[in-house]
Coordinates of C-alpha atoms in Angstrom, one line a residue:
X6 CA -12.0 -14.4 -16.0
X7 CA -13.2 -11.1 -15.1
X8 CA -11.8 -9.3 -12.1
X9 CA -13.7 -6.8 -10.1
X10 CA -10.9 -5.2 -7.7
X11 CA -11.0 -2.4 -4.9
X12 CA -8.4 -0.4 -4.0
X13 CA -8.0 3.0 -2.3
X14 CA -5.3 4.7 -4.1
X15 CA -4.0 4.6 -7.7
X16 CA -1.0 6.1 -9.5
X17 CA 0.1 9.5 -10.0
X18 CA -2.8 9.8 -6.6
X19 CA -0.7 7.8 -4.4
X20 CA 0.7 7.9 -0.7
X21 CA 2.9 5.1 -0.7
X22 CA 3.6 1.3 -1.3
X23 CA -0.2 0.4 -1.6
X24 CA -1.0 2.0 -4.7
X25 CA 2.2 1.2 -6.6
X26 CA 1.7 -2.4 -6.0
X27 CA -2.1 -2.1 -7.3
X28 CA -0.5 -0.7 -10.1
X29 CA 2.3 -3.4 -10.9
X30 CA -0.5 -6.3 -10.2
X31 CA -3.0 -4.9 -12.5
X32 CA -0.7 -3.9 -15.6
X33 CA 0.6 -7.6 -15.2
X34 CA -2.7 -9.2 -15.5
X35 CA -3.5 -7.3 -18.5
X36 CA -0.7 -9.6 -19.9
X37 CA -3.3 -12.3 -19.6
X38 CA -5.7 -12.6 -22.7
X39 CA -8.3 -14.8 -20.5
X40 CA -8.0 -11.8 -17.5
X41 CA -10.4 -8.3 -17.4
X42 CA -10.0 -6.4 -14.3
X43 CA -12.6 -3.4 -13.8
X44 CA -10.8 -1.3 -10.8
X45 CA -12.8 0.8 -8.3
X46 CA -11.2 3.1 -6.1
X47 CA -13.0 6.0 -4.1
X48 CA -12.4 8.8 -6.6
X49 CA -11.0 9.1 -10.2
X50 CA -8.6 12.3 -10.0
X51 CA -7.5 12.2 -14.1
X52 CA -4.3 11.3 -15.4
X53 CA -4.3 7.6 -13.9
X54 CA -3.2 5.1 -16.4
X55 CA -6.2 2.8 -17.7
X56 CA -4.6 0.9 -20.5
X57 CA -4.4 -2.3 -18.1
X58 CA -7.9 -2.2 -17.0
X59 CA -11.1 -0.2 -16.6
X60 CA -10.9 2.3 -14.0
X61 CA -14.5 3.3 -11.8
X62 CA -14.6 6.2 -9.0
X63 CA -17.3 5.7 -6.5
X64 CA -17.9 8.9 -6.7
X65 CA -19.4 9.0 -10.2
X66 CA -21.5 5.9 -9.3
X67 CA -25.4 6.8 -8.2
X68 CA -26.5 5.2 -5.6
X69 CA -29.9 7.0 -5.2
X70 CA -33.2 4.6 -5.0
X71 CA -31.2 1.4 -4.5
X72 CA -32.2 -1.1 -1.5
X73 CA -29.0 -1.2 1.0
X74 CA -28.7 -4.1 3.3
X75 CA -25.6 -5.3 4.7
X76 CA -24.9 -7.9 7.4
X77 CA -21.4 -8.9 7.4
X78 CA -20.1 -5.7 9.5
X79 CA -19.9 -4.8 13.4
X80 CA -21.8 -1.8 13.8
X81 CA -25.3 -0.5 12.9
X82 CA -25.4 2.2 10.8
X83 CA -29.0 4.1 9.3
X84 CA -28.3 5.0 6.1
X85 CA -30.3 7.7 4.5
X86 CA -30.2 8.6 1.0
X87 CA -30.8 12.9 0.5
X88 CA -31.5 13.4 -3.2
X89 CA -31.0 17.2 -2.3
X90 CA -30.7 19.6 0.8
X91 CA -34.1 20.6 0.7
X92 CA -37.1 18.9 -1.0
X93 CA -40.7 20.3 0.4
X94 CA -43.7 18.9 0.2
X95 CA -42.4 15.6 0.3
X96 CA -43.8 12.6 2.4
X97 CA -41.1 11.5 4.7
X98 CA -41.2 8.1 3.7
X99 CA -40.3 9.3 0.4
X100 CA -37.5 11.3 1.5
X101 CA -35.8 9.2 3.7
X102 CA -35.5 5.8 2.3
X103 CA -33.4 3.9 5.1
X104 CA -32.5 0.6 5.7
X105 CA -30.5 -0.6 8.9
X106 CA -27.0 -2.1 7.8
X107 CA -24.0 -3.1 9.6
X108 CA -20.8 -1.2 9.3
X109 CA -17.7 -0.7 11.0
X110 CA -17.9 2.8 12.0
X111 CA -19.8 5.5 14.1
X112 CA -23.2 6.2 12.9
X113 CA -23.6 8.3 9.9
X114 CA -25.2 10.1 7.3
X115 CA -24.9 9.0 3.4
X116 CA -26.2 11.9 1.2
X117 CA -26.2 12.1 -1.6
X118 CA -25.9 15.0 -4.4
X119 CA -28.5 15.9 -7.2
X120 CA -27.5 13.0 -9.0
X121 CA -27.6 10.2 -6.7
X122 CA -23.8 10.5 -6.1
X123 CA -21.8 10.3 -3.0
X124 CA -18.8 12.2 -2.6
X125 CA -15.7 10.8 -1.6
X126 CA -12.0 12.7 -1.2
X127 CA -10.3 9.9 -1.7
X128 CA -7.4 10.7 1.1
X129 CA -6.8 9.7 4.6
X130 CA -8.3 12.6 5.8
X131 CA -9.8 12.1 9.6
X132 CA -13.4 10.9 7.6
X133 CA -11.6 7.9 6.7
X134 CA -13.9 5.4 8.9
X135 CA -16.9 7.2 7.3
X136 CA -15.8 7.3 3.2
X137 CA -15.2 3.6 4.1
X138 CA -18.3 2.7 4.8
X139 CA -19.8 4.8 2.2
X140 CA -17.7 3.0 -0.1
X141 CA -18.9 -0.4 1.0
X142 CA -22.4 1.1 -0.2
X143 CA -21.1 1.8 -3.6
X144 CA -19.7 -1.5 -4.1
X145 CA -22.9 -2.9 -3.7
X146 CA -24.2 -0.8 -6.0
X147 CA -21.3 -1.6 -8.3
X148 CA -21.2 -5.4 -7.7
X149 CA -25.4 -5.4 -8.5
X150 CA -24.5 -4.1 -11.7
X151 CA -21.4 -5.4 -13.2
X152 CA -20.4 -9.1 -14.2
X153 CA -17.8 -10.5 -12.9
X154 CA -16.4 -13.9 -11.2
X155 CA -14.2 -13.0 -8.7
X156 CA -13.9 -10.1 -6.3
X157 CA -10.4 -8.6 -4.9
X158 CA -10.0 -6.1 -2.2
X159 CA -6.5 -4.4 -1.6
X160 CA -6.1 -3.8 2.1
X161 CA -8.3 -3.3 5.3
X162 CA -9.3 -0.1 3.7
X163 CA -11.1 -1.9 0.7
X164 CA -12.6 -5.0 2.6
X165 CA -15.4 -3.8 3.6
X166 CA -16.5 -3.2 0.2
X167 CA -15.0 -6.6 -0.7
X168 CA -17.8 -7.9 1.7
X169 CA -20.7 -6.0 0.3
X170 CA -19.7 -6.8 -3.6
X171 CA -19.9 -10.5 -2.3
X172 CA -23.1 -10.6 0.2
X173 CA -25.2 -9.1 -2.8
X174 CA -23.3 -11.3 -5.9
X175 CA -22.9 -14.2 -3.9
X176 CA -19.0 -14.3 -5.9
X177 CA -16.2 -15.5 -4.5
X178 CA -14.1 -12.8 -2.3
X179 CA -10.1 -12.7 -2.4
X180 CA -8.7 -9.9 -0.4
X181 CA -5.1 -8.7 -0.6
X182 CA -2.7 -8.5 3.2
X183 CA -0.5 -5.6 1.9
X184 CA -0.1 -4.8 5.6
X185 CA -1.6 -4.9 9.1
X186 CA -2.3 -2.8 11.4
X187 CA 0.3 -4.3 13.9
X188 CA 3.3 -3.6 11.6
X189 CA 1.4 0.2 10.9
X190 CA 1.1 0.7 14.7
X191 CA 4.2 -0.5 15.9
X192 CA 2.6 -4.1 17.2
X193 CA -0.6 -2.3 19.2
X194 CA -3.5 -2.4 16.5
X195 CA -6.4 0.3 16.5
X196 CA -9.3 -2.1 17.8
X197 CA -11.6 -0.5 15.0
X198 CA -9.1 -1.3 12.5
X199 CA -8.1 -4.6 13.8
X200 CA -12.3 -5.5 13.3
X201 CA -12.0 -4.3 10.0
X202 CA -9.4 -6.7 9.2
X203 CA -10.6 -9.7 11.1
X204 CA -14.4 -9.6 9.3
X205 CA -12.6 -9.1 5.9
X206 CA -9.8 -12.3 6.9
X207 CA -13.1 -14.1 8.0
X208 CA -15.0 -13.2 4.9
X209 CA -13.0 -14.1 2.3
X210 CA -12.7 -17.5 0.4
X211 CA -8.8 -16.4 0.0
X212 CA -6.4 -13.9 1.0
X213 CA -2.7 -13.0 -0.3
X214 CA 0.2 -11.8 1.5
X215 CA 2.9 -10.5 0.3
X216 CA 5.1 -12.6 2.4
X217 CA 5.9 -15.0 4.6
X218 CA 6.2 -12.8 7.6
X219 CA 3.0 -11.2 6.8
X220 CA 0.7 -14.6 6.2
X221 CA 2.8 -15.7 10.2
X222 CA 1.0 -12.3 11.7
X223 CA -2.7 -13.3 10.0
X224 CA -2.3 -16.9 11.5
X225 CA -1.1 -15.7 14.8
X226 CA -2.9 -12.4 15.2
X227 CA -6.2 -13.2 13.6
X228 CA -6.3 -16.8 14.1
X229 CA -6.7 -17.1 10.0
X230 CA -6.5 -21.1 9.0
X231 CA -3.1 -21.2 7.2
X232 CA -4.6 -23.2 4.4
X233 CA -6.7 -19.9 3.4
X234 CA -3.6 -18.1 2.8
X235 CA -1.1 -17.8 0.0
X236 CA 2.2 -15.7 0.0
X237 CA 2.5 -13.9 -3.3
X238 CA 5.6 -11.6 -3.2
X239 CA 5.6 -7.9 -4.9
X240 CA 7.6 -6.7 -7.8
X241 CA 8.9 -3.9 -9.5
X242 CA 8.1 -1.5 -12.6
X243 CA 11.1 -1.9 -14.9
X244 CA 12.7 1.7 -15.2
X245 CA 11.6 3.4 -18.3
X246 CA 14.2 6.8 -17.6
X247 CA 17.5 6.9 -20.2
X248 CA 20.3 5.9 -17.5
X249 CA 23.1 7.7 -20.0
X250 CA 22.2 10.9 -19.0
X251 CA 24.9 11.9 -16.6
X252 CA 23.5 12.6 -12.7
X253 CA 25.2 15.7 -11.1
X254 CA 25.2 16.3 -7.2
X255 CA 26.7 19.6 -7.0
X256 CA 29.0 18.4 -4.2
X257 CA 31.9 15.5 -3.4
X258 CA 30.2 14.0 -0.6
X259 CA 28.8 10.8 -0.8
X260 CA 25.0 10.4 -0.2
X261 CA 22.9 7.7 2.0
X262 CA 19.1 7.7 1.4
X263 CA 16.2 6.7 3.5
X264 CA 12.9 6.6 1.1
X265 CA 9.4 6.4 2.9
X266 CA 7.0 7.3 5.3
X267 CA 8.7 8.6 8.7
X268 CA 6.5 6.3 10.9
X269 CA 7.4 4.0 13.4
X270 CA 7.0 1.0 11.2
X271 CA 9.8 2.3 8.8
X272 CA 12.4 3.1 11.9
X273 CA 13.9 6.5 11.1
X274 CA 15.4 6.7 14.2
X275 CA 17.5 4.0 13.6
X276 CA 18.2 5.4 10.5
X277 CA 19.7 8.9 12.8
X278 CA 21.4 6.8 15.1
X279 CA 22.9 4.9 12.3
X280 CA 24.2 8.4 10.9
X281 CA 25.7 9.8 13.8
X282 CA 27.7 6.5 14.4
X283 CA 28.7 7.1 10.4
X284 CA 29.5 10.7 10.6
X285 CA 32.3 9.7 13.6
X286 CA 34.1 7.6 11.4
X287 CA 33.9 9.5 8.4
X288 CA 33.2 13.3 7.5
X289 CA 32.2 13.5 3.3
X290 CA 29.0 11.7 3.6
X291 CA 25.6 13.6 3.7
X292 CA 22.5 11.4 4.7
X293 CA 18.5 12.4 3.3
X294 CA 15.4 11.6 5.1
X295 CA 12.8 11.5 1.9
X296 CA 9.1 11.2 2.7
X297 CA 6.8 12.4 5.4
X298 CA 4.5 11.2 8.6
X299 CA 4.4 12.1 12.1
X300 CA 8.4 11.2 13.4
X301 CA 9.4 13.7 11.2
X302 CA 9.7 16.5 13.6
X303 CA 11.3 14.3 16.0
X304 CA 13.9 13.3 13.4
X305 CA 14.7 16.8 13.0
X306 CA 14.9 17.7 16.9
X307 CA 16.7 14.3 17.1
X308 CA 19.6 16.0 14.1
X309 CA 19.8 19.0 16.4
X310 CA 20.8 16.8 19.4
X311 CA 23.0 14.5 18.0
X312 CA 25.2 17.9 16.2
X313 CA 24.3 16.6 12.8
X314 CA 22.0 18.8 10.9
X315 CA 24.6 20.1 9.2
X316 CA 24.7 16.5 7.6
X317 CA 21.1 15.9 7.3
X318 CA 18.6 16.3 4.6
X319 CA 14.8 16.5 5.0
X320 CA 13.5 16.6 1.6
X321 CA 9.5 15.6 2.3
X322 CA 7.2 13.5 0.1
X323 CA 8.5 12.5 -3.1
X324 CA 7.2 10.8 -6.0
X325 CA 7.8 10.0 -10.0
X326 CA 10.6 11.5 -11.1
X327 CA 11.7 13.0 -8.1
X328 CA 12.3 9.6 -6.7
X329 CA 14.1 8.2 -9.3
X330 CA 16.5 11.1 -9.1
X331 CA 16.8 11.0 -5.7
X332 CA 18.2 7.9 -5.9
X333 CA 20.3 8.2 -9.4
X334 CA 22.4 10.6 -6.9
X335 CA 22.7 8.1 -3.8
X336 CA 25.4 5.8 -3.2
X337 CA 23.2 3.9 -0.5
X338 CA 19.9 3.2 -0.1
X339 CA 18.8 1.8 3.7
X340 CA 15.5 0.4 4.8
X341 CA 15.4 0.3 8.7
X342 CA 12.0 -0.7 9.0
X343 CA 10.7 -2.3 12.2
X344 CA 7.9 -4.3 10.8
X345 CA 7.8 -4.7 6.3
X346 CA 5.5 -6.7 4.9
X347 CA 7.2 -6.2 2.3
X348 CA 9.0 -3.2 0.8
X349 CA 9.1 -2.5 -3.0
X350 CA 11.4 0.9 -2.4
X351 CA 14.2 -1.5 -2.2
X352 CA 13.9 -3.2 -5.6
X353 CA 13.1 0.7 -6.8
X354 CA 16.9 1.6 -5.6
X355 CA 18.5 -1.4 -7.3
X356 CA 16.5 -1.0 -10.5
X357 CA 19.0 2.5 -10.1
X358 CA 22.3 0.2 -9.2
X359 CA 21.9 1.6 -5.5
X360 CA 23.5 -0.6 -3.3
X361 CA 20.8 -1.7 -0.4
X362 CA 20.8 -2.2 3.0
X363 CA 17.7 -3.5 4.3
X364 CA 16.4 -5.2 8.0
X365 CA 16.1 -8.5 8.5
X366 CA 12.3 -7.8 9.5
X367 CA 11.0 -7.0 6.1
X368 CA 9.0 -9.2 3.6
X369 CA 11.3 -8.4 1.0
X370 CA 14.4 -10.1 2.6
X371 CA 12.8 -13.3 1.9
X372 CA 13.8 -13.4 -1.5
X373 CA 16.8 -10.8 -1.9
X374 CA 20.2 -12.1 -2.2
X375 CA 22.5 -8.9 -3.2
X376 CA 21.3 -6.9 -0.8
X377 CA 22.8 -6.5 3.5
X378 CA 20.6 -7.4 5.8
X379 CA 20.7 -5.8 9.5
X380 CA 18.5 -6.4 12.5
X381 CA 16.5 -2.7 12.6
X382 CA 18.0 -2.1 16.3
X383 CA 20.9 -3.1 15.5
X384 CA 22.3 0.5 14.8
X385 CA 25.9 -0.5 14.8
X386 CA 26.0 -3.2 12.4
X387 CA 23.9 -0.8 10.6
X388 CA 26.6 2.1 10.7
X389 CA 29.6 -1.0 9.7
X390 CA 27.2 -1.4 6.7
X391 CA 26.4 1.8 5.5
X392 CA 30.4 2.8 6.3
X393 CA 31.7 -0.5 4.1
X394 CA 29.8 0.3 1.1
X395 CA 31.1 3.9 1.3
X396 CA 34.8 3.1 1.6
X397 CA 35.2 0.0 -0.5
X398 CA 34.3 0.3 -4.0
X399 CA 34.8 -3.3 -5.4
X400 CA 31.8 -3.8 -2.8
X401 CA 29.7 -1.2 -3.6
X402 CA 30.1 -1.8 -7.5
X403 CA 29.3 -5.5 -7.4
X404 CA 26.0 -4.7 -5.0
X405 CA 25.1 -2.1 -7.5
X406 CA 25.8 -4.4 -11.0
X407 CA 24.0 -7.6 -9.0
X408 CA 21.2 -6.1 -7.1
X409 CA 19.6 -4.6 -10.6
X410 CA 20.3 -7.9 -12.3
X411 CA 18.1 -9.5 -9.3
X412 CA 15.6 -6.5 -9.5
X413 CA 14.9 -6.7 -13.3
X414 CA 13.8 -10.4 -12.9
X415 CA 11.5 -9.6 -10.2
X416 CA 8.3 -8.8 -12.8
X417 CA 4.5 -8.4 -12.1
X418 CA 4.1 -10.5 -14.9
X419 CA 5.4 -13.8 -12.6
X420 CA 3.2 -12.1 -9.5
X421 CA 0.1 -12.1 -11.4
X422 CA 0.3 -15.6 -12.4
X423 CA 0.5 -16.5 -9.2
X424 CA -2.8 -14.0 -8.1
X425 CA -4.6 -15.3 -10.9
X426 CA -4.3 -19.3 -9.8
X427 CA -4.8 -17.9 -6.2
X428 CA -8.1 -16.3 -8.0
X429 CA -9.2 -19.8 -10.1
X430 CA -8.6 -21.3 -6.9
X431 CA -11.5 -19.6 -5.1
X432 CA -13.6 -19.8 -8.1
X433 CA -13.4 -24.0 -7.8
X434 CA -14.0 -24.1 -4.2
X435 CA -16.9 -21.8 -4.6
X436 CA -18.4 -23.7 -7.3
X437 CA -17.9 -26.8 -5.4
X438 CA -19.4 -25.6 -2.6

């Protein structure tokens, strides 16, 4: 079975959740003999891993002199193909080769360099809506040229590529709910994003959440049939760092860590409000805010207010090593988050023997048993929690010894089984179509 799979981001080049789960999936189909995955994302920075698969940037993919025509999008866009900035002498039919596609987008300009190529960053820079729908014209390049037998797309970003790869191959499409944009947005979607999501939900012959929660928002939000979609939970990378070297903090206090983007979805305020409640009941305890995004500078204000800053840690992004030794020095790891689809950073932190506190609305507390579960607004209960694992140790060890014993059999290798029936699955109901 051979697997041609769009993603945006890719490990070490990652921003978050997204990428680490293309990661896990991929490496655990590689366990498969009968399984080839060829992996496009929009750029190839060096150092990514590509012993589970073959890895292709888009951006090292020429596009020049190929017919475009795509008709499962929203918007038209004319796409021109510039071999160079200046070419004289040339009949204009010659130079501009267009064809009228749809896209979801504001109308743009493809050129392309000396060699046919488009360039791409890669990020989620404000071009985003624009390297999306220059990536949708790579795939079709890509898809024209590669075999395969099924096509997966990883998130709204990748869909519309999804759809291109399948108008011009005619091959099955699965694409992949890491999130929506109502859990991103706080529960009011970006109508351009929200059509993204819809025409790629519509599009595809199956699509995978990641879990139960998540597949409820496709019904309800997107009016999906429910028989389309399958809940395939996430995993974790087994730890590969030598746990006997000792962990110093340079102080006595204990430590309480929030890990992630400081969005709206992931509730760092809750997280502050949760603190200050702490910090009245009990003095040696120092709480860190890891990660980055737009609440971050409210956080900090929000510190100042509450007479806490003395207490609090912003630390910004981290990732790799710095994670895992972020959390070797906690003694609690909290996930507030108002809307999860899932949430791997939780298994990360008990892979560490963190005890975990997570909310009750995350993907992820669907299948944990050894970890507390809070309502995200519930900032007392949250405090009770975070102050109970602090003070009694018998609790925090047996979180700690249990919650890595549940996170160690959480394997990619159990998730991909499950992707790849989801993926024969589509490949039968296509054939019998």
């Amino acid at each position: 079975m051979k697997v041609l799979m769009f993603g945006w981001e890719f490990p070490p080049n990652i921003s978050g959740g997204l990428g680490t789960a293309c990661y896990g999936l991929t490496k655990g189909l590689a366990k498969f003999s009968d399984v080839d995955v060829t992996f496009v994302v929009p750029k190839v920075f060096g150092g990514e891993d590509q012993s589970s698969m073959k890895l292709i940037g888009a951006a090292d993919v020429p596009v020049t002199n190929r017919k475009v025509q795509l008709t499962e999008f929203d918007r038209s866009l004319e796409y021109v193909e510039v071999s160079s900035a200046l070419v004289p002498y040339v009949d204009p039919e010659d130079y501009y080769r267009q064809t009228n596609f749809t896209v979801a987008g504001a109308n743009s300009l493809v050129e392309t360099d000396d060699q046919g190529k488009i360039k791409f960053t890669g990020k989620y820079g404000p071009d985003l809506l624009s390297e999306i729908d220059r990536y949708a014209v790579v795939a079709r390049a890509i898809a024209r040229d590669t075999e395969f037998d099924v096509i997966h797309a990883h998130d709204w970003l990748a869909y519309p590529a999804g759809i291109a790869a399948k108008e011009v191959s005619g091959k099955p499409l699965v694409i992949h709910v890491h999130a929506t944009d109502f859990d991103r947005s706080g529960g009011s979607a970006n109508p351009s994003v929200y059509a993204i999501e819809k025409q790629g939900m519509d599009a595809a012959d199956k699509i995978i959440t990641v879990s139960n929660l998540t597949r409820q928002v496709v019904i309800d939000k997107y009016g999906i049939d429910a028989e389309k979609i399958v809940t395939v939970y996430n995993a974790v990378e087994p730890y590969l760092h030598d746990e006997s070297q000792p962990v110093t903090k340079g102080f006595d206090d204990k430590v309480v860590t929030f890990l992630g983007r400081i969005t709206m979805q992931k509730g760092p305020e809750y997280f502050v409000e949760a603190a200050a409640c702490v910090l009245k009941r009990m003095q040696n305890v120092r709480f860190v805010m890891a990660g980055s995004g737009d609440m971050m500078h409210r956080m900090i204000r929000r510190t100042a207010q509450l007479k806490i800053s003395d207490k609090f840690h912003f630390t910004g992004f981290l990732k790799g090593d710095d994670v895992y030794r972020m959390l070797r020095i906690s003694d609690v790891y909290i996930m507030p988050s108002v809307s999860e689809p899932f949430g791997i950073s939780p298994l990360e932190a008990m892979q560490a023997r963190v005890p975990v506190i997570i909310s009750r609305q995350s993907g992820v507390a669907e299948i944990l048993s050894n970890a507390i579960k809070v309502n995200f607004w519930d900032v007392d209960a949250m405090a009770d929690a975070i102050h109970g694992i602090l003070k009694h140790q018998t609790l925090s060890k047996m979180l700690a010894r249990q919650g890595k014993k549940e996170s160690y059999s959480l394997k990619w290798e159990g998730s991909a089984h499950r992707v790849k029936q989801v993926y024969q699955a589509a490949i039968n109901m296509h054939q019998s179509n």
